mmCIF file of C-alpha atoms in Angstrom:
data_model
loop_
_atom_site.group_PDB
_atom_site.id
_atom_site.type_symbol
_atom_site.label_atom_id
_atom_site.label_comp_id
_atom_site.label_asym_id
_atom_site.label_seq_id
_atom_site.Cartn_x
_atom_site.Cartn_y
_atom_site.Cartn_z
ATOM 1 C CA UNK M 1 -160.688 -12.105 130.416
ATOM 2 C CA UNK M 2 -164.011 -13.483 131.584
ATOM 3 C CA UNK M 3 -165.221 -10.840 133.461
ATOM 4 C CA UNK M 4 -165.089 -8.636 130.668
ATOM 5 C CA UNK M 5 -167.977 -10.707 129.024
ATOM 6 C CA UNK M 6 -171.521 -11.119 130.268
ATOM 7 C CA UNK M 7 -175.158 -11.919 129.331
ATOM 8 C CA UNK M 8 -177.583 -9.501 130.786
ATOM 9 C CA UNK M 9 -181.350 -10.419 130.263
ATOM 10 C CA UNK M 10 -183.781 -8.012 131.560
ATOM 11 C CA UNK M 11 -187.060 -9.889 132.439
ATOM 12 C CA UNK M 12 -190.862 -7.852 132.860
ATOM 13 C CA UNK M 13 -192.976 -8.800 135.627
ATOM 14 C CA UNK M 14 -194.678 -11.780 134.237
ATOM 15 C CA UNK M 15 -198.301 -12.576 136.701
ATOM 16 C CA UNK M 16 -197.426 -12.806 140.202
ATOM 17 C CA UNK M 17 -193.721 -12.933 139.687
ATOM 18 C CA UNK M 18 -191.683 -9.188 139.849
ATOM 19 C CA UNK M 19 -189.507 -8.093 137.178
ATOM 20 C CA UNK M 20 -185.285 -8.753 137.748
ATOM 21 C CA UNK M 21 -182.391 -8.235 136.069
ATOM 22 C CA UNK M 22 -180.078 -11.674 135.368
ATOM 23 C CA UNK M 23 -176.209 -11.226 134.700
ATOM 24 C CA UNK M 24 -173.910 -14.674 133.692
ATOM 25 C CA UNK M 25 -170.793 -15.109 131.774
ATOM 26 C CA UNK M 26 -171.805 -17.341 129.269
ATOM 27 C CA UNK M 27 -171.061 -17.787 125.621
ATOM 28 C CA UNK M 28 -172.449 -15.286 123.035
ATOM 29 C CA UNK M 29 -174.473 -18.501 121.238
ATOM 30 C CA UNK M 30 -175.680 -18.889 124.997
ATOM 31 C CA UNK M 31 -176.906 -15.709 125.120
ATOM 32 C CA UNK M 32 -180.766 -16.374 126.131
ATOM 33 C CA UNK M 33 -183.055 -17.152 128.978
ATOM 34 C CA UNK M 34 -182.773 -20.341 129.442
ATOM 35 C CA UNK M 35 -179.011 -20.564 129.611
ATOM 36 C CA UNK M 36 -178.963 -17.124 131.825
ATOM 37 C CA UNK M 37 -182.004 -17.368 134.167
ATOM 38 C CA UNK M 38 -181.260 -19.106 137.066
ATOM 39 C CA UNK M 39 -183.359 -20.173 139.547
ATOM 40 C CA UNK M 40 -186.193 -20.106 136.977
ATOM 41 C CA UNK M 41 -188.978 -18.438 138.927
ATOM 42 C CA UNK M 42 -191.641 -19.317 137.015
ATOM 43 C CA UNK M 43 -193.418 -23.315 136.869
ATOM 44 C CA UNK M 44 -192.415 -25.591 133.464
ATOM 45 C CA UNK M 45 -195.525 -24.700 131.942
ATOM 46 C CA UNK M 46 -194.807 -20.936 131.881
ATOM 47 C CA UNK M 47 -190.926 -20.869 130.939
ATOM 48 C CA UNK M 48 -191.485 -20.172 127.233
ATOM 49 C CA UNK M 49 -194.385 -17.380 128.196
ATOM 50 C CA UNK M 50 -191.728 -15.883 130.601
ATOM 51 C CA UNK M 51 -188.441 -16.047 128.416
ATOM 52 C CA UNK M 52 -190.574 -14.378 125.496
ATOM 53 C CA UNK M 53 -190.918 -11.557 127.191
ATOM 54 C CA UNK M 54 -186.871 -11.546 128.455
ATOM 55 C CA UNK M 55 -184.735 -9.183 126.659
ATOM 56 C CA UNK M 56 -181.287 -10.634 126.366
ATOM 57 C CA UNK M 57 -178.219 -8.674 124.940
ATOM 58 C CA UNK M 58 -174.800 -10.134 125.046
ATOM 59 C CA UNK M 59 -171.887 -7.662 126.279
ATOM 60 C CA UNK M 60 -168.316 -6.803 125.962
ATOM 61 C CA UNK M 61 -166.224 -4.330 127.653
ATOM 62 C CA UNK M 62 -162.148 -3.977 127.877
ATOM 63 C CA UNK M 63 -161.342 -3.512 131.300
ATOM 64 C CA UNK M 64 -157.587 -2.795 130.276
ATOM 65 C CA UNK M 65 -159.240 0.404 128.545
ATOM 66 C CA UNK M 66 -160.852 1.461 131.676
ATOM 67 C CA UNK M 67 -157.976 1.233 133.856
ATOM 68 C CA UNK M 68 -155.778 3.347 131.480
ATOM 69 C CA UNK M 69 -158.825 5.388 130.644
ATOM 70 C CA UNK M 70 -158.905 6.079 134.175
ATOM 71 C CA UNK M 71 -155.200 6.903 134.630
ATOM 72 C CA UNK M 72 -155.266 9.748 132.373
ATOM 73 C CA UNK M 73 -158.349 11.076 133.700
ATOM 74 C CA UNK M 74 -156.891 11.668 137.237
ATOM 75 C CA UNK M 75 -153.358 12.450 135.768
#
């Protein structure tokens, strides 16, 4: 299921630009900044600066566990 993978990348404030939080289902080899960032907020010249400081981590969850997970809870 698609939605049960995602690449989050957590990016700092980087000079006049505030920090944000990307999310995109993407391939774990395209797990990075430049695949995940979109609109890029920063000018061509500062991309690499910018996605150096990005902290990217590749996810998976089972949503079929949650759902039964959450059966039994409220049973």
């Amino acid at each position: 299921n698609s939605e049960d993978v995602r690449c989050k990348c957590i990016c700092p404030p980087y000079k006049d630009h505030s920090g944000n939080i990307y999310n995109k289902n993407v391939s774990q080899k395209d797990c990075d900044c430049l695949h995940v960032v979109e609109p890029m907020p920063v000018p061509g010249p500062d991309v690499e600066a910018y996605c150096l400081r990005c902290e990217c981590k590749y996810e998976e969850r089972s949503s079929v566990t949650i759902k039964v997970s959450n059966v039994i809870l409220l049973a």
